[in-house]
PDB file of C-alpha atoms in Angstrom:
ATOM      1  CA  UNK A  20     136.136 -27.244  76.486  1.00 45.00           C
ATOM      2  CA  UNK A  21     139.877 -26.324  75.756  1.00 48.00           C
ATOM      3  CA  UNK A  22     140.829 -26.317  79.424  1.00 53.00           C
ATOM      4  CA  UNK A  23     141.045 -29.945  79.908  1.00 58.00           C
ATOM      5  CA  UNK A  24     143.326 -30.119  77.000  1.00 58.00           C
ATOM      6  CA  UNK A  25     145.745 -27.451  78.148  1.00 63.00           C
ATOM      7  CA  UNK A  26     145.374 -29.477  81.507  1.00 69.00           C
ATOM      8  CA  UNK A  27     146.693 -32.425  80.020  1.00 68.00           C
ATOM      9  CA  UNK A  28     149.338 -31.280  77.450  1.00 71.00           C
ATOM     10  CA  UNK A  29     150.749 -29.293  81.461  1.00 71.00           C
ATOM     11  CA  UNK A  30     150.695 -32.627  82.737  1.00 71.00           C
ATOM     12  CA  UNK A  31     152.445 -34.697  79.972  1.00 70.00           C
ATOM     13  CA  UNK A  32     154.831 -32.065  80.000  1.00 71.00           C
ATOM     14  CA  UNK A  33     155.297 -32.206  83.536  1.00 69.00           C
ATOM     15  CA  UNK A  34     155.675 -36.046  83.221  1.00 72.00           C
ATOM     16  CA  UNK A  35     158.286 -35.479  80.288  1.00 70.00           C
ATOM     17  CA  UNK A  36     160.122 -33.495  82.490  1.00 65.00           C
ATOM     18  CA  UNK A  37     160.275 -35.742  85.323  1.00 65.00           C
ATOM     19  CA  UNK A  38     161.479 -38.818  83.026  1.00 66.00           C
ATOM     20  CA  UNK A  39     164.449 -36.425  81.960  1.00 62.00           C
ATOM     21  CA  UNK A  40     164.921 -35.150  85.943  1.00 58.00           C
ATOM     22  CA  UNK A  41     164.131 -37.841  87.880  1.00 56.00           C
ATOM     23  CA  UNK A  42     164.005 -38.000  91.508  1.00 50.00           C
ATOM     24  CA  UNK A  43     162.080 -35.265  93.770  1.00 51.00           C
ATOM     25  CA  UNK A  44     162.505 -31.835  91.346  1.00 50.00           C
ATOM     26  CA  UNK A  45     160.448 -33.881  89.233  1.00 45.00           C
ATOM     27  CA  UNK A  46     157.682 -33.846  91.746  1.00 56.00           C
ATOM     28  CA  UNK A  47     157.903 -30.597  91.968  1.00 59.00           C
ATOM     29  CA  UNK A  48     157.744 -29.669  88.751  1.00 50.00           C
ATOM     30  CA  UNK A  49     154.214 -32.336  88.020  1.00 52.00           C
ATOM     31  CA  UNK A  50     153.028 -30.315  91.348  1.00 62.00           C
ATOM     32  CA  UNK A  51     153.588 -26.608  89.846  1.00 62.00           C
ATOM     33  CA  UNK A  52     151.677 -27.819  86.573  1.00 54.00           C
ATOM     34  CA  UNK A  53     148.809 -29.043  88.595  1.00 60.00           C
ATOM     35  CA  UNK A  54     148.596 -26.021  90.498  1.00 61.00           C
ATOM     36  CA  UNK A  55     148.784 -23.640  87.487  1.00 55.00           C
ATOM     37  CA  UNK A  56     146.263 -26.132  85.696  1.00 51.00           C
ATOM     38  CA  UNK A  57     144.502 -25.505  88.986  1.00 56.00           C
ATOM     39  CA  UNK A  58     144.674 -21.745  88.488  1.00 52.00           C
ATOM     40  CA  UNK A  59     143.818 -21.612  84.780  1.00 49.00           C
ATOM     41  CA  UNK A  60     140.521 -23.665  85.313  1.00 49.00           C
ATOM     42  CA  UNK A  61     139.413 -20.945  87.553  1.00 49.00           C
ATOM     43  CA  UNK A  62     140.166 -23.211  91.332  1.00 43.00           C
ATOM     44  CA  UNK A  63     141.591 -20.090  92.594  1.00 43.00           C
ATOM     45  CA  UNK A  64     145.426 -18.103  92.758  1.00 43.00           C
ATOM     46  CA  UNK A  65     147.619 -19.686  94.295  1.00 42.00           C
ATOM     47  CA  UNK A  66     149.027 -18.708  97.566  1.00 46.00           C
ATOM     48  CA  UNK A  67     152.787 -17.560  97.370  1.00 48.00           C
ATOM     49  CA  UNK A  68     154.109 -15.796 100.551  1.00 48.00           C
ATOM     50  CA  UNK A  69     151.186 -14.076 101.986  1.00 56.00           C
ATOM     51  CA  UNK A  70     153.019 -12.097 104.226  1.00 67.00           C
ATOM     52  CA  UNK A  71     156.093 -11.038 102.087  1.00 79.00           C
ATOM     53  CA  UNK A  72     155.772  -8.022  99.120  1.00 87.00           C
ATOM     54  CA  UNK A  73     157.974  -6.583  96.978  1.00 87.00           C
ATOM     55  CA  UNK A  74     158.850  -3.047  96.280  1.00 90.00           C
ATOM     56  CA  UNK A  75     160.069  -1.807  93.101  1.00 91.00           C
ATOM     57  CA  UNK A  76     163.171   0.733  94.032  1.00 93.00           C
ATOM     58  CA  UNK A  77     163.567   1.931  90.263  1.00 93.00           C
ATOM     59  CA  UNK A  78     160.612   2.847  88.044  1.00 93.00           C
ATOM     60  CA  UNK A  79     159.311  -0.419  86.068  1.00 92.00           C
ATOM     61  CA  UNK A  80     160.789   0.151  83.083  1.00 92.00           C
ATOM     62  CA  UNK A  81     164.157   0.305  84.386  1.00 93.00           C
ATOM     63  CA  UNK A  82     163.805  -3.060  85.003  1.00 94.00           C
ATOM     64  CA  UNK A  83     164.515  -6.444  82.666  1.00 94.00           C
ATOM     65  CA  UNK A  84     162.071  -8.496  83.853  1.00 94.00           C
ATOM     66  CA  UNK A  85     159.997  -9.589  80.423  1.00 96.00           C
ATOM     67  CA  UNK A  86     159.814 -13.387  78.976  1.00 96.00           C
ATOM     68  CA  UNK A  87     162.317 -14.115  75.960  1.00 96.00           C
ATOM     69  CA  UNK A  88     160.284 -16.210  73.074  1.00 96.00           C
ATOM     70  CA  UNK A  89     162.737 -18.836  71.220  1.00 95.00           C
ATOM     71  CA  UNK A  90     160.831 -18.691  67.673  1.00 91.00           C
ATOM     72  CA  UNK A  91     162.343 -21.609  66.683  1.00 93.00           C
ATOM     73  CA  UNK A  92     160.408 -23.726  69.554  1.00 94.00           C
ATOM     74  CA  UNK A  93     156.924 -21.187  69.587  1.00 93.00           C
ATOM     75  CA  UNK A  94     154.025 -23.553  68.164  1.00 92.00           C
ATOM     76  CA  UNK A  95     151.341 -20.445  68.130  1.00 92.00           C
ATOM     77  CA  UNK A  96     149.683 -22.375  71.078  1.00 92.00           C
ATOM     78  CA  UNK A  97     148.476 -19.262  71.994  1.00 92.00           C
ATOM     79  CA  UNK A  98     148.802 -20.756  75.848  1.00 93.00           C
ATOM     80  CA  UNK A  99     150.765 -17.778  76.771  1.00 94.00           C
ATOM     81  CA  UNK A 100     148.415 -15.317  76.267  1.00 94.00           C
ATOM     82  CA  UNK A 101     145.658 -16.274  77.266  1.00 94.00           C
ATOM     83  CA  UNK A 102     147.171 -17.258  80.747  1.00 93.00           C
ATOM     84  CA  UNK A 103     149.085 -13.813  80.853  1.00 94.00           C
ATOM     85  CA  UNK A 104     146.630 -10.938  82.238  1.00 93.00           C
ATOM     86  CA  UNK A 105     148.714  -8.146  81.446  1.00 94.00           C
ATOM     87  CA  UNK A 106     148.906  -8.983  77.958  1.00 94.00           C
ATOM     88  CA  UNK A 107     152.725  -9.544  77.171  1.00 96.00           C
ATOM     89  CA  UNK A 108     152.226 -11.232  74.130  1.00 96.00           C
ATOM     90  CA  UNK A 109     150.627 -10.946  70.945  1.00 96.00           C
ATOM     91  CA  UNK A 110     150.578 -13.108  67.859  1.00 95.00           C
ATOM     92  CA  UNK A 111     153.512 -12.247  65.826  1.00 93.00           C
ATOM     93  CA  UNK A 112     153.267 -11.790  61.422  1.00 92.00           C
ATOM     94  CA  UNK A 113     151.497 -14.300  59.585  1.00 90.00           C
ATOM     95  CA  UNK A 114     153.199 -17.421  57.962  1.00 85.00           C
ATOM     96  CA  UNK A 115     154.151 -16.344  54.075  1.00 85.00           C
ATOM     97  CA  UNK A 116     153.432 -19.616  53.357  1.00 84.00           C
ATOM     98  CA  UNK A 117     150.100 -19.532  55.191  1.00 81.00           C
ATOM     99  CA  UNK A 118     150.854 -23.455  56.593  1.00 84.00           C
ATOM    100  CA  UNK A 119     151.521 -22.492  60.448  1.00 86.00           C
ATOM    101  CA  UNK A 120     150.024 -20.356  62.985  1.00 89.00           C
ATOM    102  CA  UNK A 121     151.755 -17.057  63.635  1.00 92.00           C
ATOM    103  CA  UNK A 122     154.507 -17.378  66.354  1.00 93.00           C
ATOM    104  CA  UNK A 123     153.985 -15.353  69.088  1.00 95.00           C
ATOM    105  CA  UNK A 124     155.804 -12.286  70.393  1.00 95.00           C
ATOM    106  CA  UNK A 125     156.668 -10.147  73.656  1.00 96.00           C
ATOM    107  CA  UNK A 126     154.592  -7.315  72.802  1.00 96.00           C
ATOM    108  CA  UNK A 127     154.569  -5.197  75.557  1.00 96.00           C
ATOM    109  CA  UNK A 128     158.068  -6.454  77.921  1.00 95.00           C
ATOM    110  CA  UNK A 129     156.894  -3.114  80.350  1.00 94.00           C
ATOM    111  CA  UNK A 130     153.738  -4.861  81.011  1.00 95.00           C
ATOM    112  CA  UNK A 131     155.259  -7.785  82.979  1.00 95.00           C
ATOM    113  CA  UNK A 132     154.839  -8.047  86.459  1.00 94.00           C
ATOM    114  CA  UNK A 133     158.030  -8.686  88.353  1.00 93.00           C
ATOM    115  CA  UNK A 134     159.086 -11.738  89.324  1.00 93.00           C
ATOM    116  CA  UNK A 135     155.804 -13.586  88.194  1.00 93.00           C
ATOM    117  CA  UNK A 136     157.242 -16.782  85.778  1.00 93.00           C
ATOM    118  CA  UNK A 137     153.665 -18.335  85.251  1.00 93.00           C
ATOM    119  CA  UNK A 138     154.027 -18.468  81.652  1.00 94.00           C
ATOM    120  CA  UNK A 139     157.291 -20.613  81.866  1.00 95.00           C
ATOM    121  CA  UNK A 140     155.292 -23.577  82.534  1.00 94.00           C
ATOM    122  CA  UNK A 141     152.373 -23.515  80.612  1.00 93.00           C
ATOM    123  CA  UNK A 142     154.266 -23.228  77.250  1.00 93.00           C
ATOM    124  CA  UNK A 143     153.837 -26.142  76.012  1.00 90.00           C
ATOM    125  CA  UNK A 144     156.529 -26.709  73.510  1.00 93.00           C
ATOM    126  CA  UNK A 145     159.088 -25.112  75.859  1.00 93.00           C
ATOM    127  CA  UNK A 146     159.699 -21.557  74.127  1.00 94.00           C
ATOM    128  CA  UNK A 147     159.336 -19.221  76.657  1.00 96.00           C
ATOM    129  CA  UNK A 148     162.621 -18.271  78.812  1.00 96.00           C
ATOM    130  CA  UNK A 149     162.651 -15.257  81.838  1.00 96.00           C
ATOM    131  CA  UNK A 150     165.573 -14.248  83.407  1.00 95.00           C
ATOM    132  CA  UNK A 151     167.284 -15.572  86.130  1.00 94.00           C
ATOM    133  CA  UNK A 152     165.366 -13.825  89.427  1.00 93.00           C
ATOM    134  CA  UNK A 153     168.726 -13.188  91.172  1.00 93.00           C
ATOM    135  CA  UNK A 154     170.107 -10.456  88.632  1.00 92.00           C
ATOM    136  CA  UNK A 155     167.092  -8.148  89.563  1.00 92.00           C
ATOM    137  CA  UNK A 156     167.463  -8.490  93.206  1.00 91.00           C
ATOM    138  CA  UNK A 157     169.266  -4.824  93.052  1.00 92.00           C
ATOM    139  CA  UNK A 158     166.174  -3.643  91.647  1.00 93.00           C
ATOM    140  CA  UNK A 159     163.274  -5.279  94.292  1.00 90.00           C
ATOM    141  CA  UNK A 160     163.137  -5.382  98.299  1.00 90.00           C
ATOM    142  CA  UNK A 161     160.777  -7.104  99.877  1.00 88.00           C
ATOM    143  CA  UNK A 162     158.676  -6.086 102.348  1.00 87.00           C
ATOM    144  CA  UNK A 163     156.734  -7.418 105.256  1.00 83.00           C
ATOM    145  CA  UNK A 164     152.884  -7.034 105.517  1.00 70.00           C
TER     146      UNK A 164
END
């Protein structure tokens, strides 16, 4: 039942984003919410480079690749986790006043997979920010299959 919801808030987004954009990244962006709409309803992963992997040269932890949460734009959604499969995030302490939903947290940063920015999108109020993937490239290689 809630899928079709989370569908459409990705899509109103995506259209929000294209109004402020304009012109072809727009496109883009309404066809990366589909597709991770697509993969969230259970139509399959996606296909990235099929051919291409990438090797860790230092040992995970050495590495800072996590998500960055801005609380002040966090809703409690809970959209993040339930997309994430490694379990990142976590709801984060209780409103005092008991009014919102708990804001959610990056639980466990050593539990993201590298490179993988699926989350970015399907926060719906626009609070989740990774790092840019060029200041890890010292810490990847990729390698052909």
């Amino acid at each position: 039942m809630l899928k079709p919801v989370r569908s459409l808030r990705r899509m109103l987004k995506a259209r929000e984003m294209e109004k402020k954009a304009g012109g072809s990244e727009a496109d883009d962006a309404l066809k990366r919410a589909e597709a991770a709409a697509a993969a969230i309803a259970g139509a399959g992963p996606r296909k990235a480079s099929a051919s291409r992997k990438v090797k860790l040269l230092v040992p995970r932890e050495e590495i800072p690749w996590y998500p960055t949460i801005k609380p002040d734009l966090c809703n409690g959604c809970g959209d993040c986790q339930v997309l994430c499969k490694a379990g990142v995030f976590e709801p984060g302490p209780p409103d005092p006043a008991g009014i919102q939903r708990p804001k959610f947290v990056v639980a466990h940063p050593e539990r993201c997979v590298v490179l993988c920015d699926k989350c970015v999108p399907v926060c719906t109020s626009g609070g989740i920010v990774m790092p840019d993937p060029k200041s890890i490239e010292k810490y990847i290689e990729y390698v052909d299959e």
